[in-house]
Tab-separated table of N, CA and C in Angstrom:
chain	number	residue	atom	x	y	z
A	1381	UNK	N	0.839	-1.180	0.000
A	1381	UNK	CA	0.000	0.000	0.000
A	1381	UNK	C	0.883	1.242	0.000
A	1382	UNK	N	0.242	2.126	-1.217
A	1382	UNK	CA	0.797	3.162	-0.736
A	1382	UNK	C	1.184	4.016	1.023
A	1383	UNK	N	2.336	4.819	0.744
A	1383	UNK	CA	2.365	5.348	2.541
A	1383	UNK	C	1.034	6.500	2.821
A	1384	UNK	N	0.909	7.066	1.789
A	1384	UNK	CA	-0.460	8.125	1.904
A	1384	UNK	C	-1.896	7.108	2.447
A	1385	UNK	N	-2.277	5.992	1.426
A	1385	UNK	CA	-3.183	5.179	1.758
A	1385	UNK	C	-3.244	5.026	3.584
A	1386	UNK	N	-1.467	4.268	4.037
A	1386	UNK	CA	-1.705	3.540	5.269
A	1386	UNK	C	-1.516	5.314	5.990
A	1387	UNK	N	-0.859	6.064	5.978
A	1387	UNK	CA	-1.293	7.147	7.043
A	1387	UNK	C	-3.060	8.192	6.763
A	1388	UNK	N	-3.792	7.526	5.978
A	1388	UNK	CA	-4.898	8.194	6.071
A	1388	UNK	C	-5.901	7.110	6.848
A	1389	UNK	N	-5.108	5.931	6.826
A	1389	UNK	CA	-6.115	4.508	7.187
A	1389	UNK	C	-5.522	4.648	9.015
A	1390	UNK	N	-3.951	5.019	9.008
A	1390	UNK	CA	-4.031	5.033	10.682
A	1390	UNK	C	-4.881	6.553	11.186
A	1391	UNK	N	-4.845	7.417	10.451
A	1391	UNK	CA	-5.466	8.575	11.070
A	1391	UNK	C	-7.241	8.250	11.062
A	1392	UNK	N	-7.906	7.237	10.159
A	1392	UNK	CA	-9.157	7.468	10.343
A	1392	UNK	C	-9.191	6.370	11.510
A	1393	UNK	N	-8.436	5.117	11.858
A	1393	UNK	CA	-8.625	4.662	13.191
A	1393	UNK	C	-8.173	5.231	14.467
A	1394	UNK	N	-7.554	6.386	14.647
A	1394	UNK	CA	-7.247	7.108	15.536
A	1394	UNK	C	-8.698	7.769	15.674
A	1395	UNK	N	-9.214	8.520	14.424
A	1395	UNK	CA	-10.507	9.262	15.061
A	1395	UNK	C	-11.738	8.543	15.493
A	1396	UNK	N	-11.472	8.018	14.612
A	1396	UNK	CA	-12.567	6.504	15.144
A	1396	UNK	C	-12.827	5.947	16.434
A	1397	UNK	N	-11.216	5.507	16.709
A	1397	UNK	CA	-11.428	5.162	18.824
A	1397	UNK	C	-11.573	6.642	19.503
A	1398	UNK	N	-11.189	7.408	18.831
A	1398	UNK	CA	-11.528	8.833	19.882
A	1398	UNK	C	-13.052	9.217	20.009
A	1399	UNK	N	-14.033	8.694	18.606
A	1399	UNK	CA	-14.725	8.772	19.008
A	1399	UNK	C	-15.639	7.824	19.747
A	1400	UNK	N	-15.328	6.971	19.773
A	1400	UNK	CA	-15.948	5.198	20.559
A	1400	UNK	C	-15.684	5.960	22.126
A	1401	UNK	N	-14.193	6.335	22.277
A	1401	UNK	CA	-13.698	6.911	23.474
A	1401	UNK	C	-15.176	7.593	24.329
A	1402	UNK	N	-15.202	8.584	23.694
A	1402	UNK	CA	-16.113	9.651	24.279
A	1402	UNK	C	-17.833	8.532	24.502
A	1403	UNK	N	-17.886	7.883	24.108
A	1403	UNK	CA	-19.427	7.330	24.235
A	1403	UNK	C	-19.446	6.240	25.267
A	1404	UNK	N	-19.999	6.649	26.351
A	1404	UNK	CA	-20.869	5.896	27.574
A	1404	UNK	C	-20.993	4.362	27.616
A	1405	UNK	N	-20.125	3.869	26.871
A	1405	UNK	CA	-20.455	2.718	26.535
A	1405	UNK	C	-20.497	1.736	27.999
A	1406	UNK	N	-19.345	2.028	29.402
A	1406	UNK	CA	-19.387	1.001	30.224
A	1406	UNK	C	-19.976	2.039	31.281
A	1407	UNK	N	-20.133	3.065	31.113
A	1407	UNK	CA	-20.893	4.171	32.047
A	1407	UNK	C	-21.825	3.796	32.693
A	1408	UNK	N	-22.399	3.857	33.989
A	1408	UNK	CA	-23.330	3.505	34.787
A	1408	UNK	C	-23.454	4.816	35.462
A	1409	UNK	N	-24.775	4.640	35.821
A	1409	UNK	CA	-25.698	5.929	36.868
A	1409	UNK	C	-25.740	5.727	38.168
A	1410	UNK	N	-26.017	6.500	38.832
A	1410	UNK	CA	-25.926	6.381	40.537
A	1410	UNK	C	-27.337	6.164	40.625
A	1411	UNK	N	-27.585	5.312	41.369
A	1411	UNK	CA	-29.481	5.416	41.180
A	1411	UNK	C	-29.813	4.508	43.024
A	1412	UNK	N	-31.106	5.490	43.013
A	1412	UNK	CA	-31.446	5.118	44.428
A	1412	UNK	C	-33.022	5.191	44.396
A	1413	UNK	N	-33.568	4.334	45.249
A	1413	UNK	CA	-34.933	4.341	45.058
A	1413	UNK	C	-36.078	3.947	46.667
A	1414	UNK	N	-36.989	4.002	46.620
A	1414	UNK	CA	-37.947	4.180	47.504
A	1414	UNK	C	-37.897	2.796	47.736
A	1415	UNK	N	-37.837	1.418	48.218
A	1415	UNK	CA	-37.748	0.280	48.409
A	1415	UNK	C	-39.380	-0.180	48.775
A	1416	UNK	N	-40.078	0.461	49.258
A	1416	UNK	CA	-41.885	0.332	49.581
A	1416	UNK	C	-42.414	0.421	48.498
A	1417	UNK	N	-42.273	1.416	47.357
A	1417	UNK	CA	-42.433	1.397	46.494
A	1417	UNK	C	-42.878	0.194	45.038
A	1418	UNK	N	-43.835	0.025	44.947
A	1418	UNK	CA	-44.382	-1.051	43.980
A	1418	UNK	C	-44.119	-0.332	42.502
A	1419	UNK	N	-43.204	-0.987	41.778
A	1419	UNK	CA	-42.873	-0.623	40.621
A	1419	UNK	C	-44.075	-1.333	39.554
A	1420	UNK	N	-44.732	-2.442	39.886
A	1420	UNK	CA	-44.847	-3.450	39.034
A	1420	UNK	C	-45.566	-2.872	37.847
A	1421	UNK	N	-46.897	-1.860	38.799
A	1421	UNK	CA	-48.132	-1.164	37.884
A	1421	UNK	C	-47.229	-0.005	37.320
A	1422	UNK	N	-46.293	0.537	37.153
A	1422	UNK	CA	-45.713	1.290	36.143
A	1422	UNK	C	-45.770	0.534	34.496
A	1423	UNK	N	-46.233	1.533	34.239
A	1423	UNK	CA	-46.450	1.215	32.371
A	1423	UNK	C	-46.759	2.593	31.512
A	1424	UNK	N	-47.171	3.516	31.992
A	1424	UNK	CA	-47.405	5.043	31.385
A	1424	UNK	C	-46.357	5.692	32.050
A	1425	UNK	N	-45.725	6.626	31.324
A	1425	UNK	CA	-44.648	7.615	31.775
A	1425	UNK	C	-45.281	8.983	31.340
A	1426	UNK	N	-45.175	10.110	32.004
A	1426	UNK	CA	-45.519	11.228	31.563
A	1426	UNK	C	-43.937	11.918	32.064
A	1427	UNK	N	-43.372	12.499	30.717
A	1427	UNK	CA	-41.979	13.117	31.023
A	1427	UNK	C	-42.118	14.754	31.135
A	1428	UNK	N	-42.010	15.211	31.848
A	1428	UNK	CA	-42.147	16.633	32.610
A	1428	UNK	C	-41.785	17.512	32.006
A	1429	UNK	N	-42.471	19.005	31.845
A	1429	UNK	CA	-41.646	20.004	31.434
A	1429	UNK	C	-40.520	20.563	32.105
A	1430	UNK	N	-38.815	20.737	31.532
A	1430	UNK	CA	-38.041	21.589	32.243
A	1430	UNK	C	-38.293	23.051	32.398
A	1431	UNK	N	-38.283	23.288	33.940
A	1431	UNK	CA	-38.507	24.548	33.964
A	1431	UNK	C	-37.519	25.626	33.801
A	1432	UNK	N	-37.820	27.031	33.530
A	1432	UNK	CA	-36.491	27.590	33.447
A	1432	UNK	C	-36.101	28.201	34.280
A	1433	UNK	N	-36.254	27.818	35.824
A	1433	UNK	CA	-36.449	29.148	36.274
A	1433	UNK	C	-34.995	29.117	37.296
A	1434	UNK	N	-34.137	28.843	37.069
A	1434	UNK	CA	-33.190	28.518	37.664
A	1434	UNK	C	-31.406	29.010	36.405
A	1435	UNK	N	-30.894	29.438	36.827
A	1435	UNK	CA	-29.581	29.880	35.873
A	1435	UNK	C	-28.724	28.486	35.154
A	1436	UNK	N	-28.691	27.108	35.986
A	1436	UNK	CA	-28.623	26.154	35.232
A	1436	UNK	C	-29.318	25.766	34.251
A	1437	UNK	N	-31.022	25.798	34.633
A	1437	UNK	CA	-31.706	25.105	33.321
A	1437	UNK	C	-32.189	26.653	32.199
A	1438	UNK	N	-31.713	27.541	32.200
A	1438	UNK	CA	-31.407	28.171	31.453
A	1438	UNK	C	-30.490	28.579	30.046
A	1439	UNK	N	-29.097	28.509	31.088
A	1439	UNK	CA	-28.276	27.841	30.147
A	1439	UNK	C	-28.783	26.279	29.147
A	1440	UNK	N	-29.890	26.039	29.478
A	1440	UNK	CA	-29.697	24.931	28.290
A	1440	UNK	C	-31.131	24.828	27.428
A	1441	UNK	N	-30.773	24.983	26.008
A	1441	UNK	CA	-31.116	25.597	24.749
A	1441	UNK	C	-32.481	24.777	24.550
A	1442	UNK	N	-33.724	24.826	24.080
A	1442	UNK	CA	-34.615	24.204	24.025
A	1442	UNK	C	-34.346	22.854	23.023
A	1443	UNK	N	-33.507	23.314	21.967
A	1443	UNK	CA	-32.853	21.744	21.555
A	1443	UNK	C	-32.740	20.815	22.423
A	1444	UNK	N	-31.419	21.353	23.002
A	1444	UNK	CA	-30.854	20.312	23.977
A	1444	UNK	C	-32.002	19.710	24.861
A	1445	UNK	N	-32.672	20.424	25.460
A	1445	UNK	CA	-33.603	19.834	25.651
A	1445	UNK	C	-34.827	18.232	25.014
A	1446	UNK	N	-34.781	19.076	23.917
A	1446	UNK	CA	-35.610	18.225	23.298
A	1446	UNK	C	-34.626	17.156	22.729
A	1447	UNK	N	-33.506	17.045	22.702
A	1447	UNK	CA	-32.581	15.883	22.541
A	1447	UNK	C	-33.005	15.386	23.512
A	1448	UNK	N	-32.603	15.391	24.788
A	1448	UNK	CA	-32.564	14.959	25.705
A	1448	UNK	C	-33.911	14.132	26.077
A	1449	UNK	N	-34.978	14.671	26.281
A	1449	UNK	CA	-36.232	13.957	25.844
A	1449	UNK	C	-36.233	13.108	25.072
A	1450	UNK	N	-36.063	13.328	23.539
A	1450	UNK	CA	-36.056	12.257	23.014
A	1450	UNK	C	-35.257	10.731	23.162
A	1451	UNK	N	-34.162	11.321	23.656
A	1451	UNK	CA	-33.277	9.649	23.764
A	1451	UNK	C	-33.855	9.437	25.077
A	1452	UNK	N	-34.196	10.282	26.014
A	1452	UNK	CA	-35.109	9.199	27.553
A	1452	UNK	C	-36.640	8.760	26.735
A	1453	UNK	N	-36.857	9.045	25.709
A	1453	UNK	CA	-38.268	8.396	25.293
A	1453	UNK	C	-37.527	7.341	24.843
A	1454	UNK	N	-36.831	7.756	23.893
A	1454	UNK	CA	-37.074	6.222	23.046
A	1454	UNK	C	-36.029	5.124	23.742
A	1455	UNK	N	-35.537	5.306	24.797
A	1455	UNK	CA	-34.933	4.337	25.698
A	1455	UNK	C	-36.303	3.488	26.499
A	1456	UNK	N	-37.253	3.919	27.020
A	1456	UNK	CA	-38.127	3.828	27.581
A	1456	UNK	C	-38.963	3.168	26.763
A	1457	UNK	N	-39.191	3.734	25.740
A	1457	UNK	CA	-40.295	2.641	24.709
A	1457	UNK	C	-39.651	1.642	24.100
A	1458	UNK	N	-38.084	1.643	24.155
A	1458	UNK	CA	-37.276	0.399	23.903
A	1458	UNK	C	-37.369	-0.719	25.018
A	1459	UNK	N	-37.282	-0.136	25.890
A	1459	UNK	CA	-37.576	-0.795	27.199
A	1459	UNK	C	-39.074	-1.271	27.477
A	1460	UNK	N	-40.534	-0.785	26.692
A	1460	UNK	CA	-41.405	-1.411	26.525
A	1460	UNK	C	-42.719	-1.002	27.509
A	1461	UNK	N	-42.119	0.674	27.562
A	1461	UNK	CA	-43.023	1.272	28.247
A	1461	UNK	C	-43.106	2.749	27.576
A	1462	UNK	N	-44.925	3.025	27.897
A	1462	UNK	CA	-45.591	4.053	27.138
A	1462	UNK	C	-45.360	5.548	27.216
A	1463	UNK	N	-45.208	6.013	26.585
A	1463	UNK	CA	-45.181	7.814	27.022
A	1463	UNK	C	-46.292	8.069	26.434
A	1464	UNK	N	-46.983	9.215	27.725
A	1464	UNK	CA	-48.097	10.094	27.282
A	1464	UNK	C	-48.196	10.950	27.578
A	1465	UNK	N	-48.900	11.918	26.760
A	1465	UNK	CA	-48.754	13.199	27.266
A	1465	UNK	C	-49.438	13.631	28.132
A	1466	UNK	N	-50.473	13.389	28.892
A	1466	UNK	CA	-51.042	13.876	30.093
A	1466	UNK	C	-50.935	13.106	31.262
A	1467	UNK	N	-50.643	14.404	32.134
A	1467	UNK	CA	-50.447	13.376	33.553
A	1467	UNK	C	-51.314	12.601	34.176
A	1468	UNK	N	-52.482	12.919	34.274
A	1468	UNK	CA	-53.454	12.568	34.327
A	1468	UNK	C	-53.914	10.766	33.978
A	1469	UNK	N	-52.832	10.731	32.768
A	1469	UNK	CA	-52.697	8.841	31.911
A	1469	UNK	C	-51.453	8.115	32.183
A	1470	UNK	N	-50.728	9.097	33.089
A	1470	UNK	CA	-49.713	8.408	34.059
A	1470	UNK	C	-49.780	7.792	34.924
A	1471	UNK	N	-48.769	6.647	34.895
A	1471	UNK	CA	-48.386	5.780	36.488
A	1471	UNK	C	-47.230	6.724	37.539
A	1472	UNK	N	-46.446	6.959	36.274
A	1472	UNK	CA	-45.606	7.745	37.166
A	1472	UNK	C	-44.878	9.099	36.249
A	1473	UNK	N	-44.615	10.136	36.979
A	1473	UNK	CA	-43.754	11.504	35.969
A	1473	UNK	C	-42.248	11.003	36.303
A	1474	UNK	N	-41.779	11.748	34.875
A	1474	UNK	CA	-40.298	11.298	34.791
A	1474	UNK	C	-39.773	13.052	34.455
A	1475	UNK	N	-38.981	13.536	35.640
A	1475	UNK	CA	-38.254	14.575	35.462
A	1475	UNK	C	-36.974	14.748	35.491
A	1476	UNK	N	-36.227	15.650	34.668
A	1476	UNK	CA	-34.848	15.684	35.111
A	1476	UNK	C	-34.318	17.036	34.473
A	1477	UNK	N	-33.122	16.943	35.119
A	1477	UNK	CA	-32.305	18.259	35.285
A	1477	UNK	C	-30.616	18.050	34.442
A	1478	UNK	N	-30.538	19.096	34.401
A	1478	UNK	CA	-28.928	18.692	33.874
A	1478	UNK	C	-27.998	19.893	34.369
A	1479	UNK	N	-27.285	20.128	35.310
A	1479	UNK	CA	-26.386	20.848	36.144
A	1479	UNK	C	-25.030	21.069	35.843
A	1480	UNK	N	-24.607	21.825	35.527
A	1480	UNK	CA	-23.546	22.343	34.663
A	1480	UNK	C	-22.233	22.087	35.796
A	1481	UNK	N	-20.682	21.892	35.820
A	1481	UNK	CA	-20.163	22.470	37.349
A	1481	UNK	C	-19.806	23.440	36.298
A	1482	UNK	N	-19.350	24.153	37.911
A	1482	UNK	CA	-19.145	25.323	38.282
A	1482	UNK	C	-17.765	25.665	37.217
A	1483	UNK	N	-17.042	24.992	36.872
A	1483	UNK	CA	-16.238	25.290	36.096
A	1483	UNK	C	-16.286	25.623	34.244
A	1484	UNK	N	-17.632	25.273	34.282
A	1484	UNK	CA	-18.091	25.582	32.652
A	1484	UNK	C	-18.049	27.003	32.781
A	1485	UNK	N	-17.475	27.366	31.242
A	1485	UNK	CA	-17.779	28.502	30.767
A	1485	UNK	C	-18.815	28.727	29.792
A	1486	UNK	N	-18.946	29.361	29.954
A	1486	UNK	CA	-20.198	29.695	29.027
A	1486	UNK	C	-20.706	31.680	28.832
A	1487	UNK	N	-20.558	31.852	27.523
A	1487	UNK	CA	-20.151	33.131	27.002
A	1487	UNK	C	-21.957	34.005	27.511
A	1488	UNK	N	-21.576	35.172	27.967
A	1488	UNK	CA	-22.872	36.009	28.082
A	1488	UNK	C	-23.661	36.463	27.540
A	1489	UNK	N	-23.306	36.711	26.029
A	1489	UNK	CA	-24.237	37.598	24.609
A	1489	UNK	C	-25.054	36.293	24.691
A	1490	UNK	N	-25.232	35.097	24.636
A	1490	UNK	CA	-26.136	34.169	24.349
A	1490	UNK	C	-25.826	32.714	25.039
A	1491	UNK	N	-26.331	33.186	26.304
A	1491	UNK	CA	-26.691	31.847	26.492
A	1491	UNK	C	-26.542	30.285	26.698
A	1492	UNK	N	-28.337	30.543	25.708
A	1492	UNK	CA	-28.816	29.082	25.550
A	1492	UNK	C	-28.387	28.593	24.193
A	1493	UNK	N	-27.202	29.676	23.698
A	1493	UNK	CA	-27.118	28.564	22.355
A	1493	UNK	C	-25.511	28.289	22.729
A	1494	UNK	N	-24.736	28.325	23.638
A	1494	UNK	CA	-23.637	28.105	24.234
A	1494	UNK	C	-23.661	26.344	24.708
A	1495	UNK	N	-22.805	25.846	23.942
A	1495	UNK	CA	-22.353	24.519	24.922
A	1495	UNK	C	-22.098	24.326	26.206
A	1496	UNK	N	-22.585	23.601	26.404
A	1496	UNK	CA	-22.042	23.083	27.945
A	1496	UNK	C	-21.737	21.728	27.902
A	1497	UNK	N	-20.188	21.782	28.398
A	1497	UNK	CA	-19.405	20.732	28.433
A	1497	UNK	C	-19.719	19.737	29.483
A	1498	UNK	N	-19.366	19.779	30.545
A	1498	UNK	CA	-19.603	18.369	31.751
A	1498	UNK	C	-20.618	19.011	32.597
A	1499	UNK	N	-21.598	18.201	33.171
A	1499	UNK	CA	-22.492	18.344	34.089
A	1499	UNK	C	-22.643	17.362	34.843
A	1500	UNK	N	-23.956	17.376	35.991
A	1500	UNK	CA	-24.682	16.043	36.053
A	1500	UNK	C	-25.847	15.764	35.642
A	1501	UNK	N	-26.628	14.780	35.147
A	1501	UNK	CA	-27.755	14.778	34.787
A	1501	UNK	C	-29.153	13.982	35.768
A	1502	UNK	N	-29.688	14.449	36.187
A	1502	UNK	CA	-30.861	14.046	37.565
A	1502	UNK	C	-31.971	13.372	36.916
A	1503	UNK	N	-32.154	12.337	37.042
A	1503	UNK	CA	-33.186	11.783	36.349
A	1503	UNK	C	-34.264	10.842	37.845
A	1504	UNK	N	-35.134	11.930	37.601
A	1504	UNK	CA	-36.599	11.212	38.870
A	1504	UNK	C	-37.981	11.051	38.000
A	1505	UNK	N	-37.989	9.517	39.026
A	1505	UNK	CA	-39.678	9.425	38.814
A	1505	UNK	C	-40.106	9.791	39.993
A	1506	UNK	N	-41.734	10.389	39.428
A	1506	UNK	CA	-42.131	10.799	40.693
A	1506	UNK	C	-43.922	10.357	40.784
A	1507	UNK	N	-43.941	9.687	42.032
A	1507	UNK	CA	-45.081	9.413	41.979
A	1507	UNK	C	-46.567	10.292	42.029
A	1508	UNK	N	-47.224	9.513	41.278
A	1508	UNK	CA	-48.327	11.204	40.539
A	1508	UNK	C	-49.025	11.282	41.973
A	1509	UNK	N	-49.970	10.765	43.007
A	1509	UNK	CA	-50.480	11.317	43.862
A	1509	UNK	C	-50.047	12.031	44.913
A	1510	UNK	N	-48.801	11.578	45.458
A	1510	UNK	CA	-48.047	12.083	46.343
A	1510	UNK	C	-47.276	13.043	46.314
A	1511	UNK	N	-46.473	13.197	44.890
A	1511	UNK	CA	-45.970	13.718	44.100
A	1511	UNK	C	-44.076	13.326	44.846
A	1512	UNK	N	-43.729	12.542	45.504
A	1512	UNK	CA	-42.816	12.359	45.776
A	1512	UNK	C	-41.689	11.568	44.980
A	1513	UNK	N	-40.577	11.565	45.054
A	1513	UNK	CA	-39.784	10.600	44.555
A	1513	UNK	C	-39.514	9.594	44.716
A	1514	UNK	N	-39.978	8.497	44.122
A	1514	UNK	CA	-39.642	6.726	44.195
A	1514	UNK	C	-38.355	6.306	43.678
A	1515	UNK	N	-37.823	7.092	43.154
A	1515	UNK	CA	-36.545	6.338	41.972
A	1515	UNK	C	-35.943	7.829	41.587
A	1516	UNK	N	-34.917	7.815	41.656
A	1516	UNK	CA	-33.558	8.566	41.303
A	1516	UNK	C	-32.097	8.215	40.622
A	1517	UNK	N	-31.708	8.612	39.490
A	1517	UNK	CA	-31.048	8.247	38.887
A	1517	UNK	C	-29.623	9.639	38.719
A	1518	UNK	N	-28.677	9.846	38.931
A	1518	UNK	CA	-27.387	10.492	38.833
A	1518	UNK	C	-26.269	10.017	37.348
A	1519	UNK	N	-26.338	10.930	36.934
A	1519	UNK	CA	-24.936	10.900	35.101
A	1519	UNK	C	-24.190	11.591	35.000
A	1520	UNK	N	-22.958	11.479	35.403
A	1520	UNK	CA	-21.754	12.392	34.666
A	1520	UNK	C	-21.981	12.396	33.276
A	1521	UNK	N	-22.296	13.230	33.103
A	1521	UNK	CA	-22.395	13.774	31.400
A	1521	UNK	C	-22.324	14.892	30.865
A	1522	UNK	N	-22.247	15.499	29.672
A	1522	UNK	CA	-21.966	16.302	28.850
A	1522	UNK	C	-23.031	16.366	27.601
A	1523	UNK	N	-22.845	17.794	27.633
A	1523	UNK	CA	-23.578	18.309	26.205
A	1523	UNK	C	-22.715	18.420	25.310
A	1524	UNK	N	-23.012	17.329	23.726
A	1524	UNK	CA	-21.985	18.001	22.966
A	1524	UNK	C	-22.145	19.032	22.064
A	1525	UNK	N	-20.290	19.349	21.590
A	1525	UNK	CA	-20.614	20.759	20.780
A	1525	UNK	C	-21.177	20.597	19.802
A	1526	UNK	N	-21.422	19.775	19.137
A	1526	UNK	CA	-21.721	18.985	17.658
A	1526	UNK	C	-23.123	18.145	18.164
A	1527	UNK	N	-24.540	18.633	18.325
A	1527	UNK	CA	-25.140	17.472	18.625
A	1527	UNK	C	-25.949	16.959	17.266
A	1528	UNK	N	-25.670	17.144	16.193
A	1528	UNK	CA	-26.362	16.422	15.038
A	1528	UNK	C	-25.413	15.959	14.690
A	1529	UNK	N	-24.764	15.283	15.003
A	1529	UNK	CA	-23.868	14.407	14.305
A	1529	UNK	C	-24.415	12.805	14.580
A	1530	UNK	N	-23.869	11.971	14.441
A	1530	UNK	CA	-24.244	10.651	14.607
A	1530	UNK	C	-23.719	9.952	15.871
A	1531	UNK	N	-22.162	10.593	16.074
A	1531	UNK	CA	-21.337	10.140	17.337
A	1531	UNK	C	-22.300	10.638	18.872
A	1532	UNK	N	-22.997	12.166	18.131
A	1532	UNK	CA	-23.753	12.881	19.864
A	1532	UNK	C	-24.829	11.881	19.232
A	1533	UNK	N	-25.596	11.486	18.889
A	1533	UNK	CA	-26.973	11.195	18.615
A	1533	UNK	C	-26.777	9.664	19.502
A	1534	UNK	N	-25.285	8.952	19.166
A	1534	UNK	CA	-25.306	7.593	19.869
A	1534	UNK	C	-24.672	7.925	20.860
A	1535	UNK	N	-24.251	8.727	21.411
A	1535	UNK	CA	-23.578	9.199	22.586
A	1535	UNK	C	-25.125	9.498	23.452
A	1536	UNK	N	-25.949	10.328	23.110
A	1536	UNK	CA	-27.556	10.312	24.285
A	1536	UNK	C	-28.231	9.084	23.997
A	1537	UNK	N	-27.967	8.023	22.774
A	1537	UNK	CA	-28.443	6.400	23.120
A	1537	UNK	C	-28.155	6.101	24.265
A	1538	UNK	N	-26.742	5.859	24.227
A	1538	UNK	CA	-25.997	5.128	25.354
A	1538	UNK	C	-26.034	5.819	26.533
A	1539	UNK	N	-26.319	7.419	26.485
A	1539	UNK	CA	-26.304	7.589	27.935
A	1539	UNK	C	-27.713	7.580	28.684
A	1540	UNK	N	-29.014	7.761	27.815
A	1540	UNK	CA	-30.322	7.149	28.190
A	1540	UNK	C	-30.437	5.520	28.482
A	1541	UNK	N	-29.404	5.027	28.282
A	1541	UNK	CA	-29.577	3.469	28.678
A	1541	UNK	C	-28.916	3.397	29.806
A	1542	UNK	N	-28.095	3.923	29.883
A	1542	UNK	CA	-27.085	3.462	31.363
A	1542	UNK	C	-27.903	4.163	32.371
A	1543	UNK	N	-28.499	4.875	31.982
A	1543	UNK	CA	-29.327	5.864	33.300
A	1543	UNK	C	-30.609	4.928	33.702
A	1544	UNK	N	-31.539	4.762	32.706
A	1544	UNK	CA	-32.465	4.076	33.036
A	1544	UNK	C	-31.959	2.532	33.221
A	1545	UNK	N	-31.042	2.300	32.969
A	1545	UNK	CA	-30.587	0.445	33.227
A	1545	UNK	C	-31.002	-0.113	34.278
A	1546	UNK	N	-31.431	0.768	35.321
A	1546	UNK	CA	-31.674	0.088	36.374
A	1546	UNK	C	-33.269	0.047	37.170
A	1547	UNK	N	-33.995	0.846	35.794
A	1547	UNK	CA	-35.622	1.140	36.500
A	1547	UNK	C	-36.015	0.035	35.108
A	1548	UNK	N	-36.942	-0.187	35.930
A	1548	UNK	CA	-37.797	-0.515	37.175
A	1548	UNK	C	-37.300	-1.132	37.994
A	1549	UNK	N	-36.313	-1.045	39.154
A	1549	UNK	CA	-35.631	-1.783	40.019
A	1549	UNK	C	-36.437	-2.700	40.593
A	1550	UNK	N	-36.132	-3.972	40.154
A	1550	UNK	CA	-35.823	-5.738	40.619
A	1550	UNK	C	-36.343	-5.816	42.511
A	1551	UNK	N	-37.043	-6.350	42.523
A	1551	UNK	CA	-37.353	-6.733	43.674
A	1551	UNK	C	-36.248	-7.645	44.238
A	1552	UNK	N	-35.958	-7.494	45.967
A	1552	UNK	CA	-34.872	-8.219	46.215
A	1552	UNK	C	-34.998	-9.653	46.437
C-alpha cells in the first residue's frame, strides 16, 4: 500500500477510537430508590416540562432539551413502556435536570445557544399522587458541541440506557 493510503487509514482509526472513546459505553448511573415502592403497575410515563427558572436550566437551549427527551423516550419505549402526554394517563412523571459544574464557561451575549461541556444529569420518577420521589437516577455527562452528528446522537443512546438500566428496580 501506498504510505499516503496507510497514514490516512491510521489517522481514520485514531478518530474513530476517539470517538468510541467519548461514548458511555461502560458508564453507569448512581441510582437510588424508595424500596416500599411497587414498581410493578408502572407502564405510562408522563416526562415533565423543564422549567427555566433557575440559571442552570437556562443555560440549556430548548434543543438540547428536546434531545434529551427524546433519547429518555425512546430508551423507555425500547424498554417497553408508554409515554403520554397527560399526567393525568400516568403511572408515574419522569423529570430531570442537567447541572452544569461550576467550572463551565459559558459566554454572556447568548446563552442558551452556548455549549455546555460536563455536568450532572438528575433523572426522577415521581409518583403522581403524592408527588414524591420513588426512583432517582445520577450521570456524569456532557452536552456536545456537535449534537447532530451521529457520534452525539449515539452518545444520548448510550447515555439514556445506562441511566435508566436500572428502572424498574428488581425486587430483592
Amino acid at each position: 500500500m501506498p504510505l499516503l493510503v496507510v497514514q490516512m487509514l491510521f489517522v481514520y482509526v485514531l478518530l474513530l477510537l476517539g470517538a468510541c472513546a467519548q461514548l458511555p459505553t461502560t458508564a453507569s448511573a448512581t441510582t437510588d430508590y424508595d424500596h416500599s415502592y411497587d414498581f410493578s403497575h408502572v407502564h405510562k410515563i408522563a416526562i415533565q416540562p423543564v422549567p427555566k427558572d433557575t440559571l442552570a436550566t437556562m443555560m440549556i437551549s430548548d434543543a438540547q432539551i428536546a434531545r434529551i427527551d427524546q433519547a429518555l423516550s425512546a430508551e423507555l419505549r425500547r424498554r417497553g413502556f408508554e409515554l403520554v402526554a397527560s399526567n393525568a394517563a400516568a403511572d408515574i412523571f419522569l423529570s430531570w435536570k442537567f447541572v452544569p459544574q461550576e467550572s463551565t464557561e459559558v459566554a454572556t451575549y447568548d446563552p442558551a445557544t452556548q455549549p455546555l461541556v460536563k455536568g450532572m444529569l438528575y433523572v426522577t420518577m415521581i409518583e403522581p399522587l403524592s408527588l414524591q420521589a420513588v426512583w432517582r437516577a445520577s450521570f456524569q455527562s456532557d452536552l456536545r458541541d456537535q449534537p447532530e452528528t451521529d457520534a452525539a446522537a449515539q452518545y444520548r443512546a448510550a447515555a439514556a440506557e445506562a441511566i435508566l438500566a436500572q428502572f424498574p428496580p428488581t425486587a430483592p
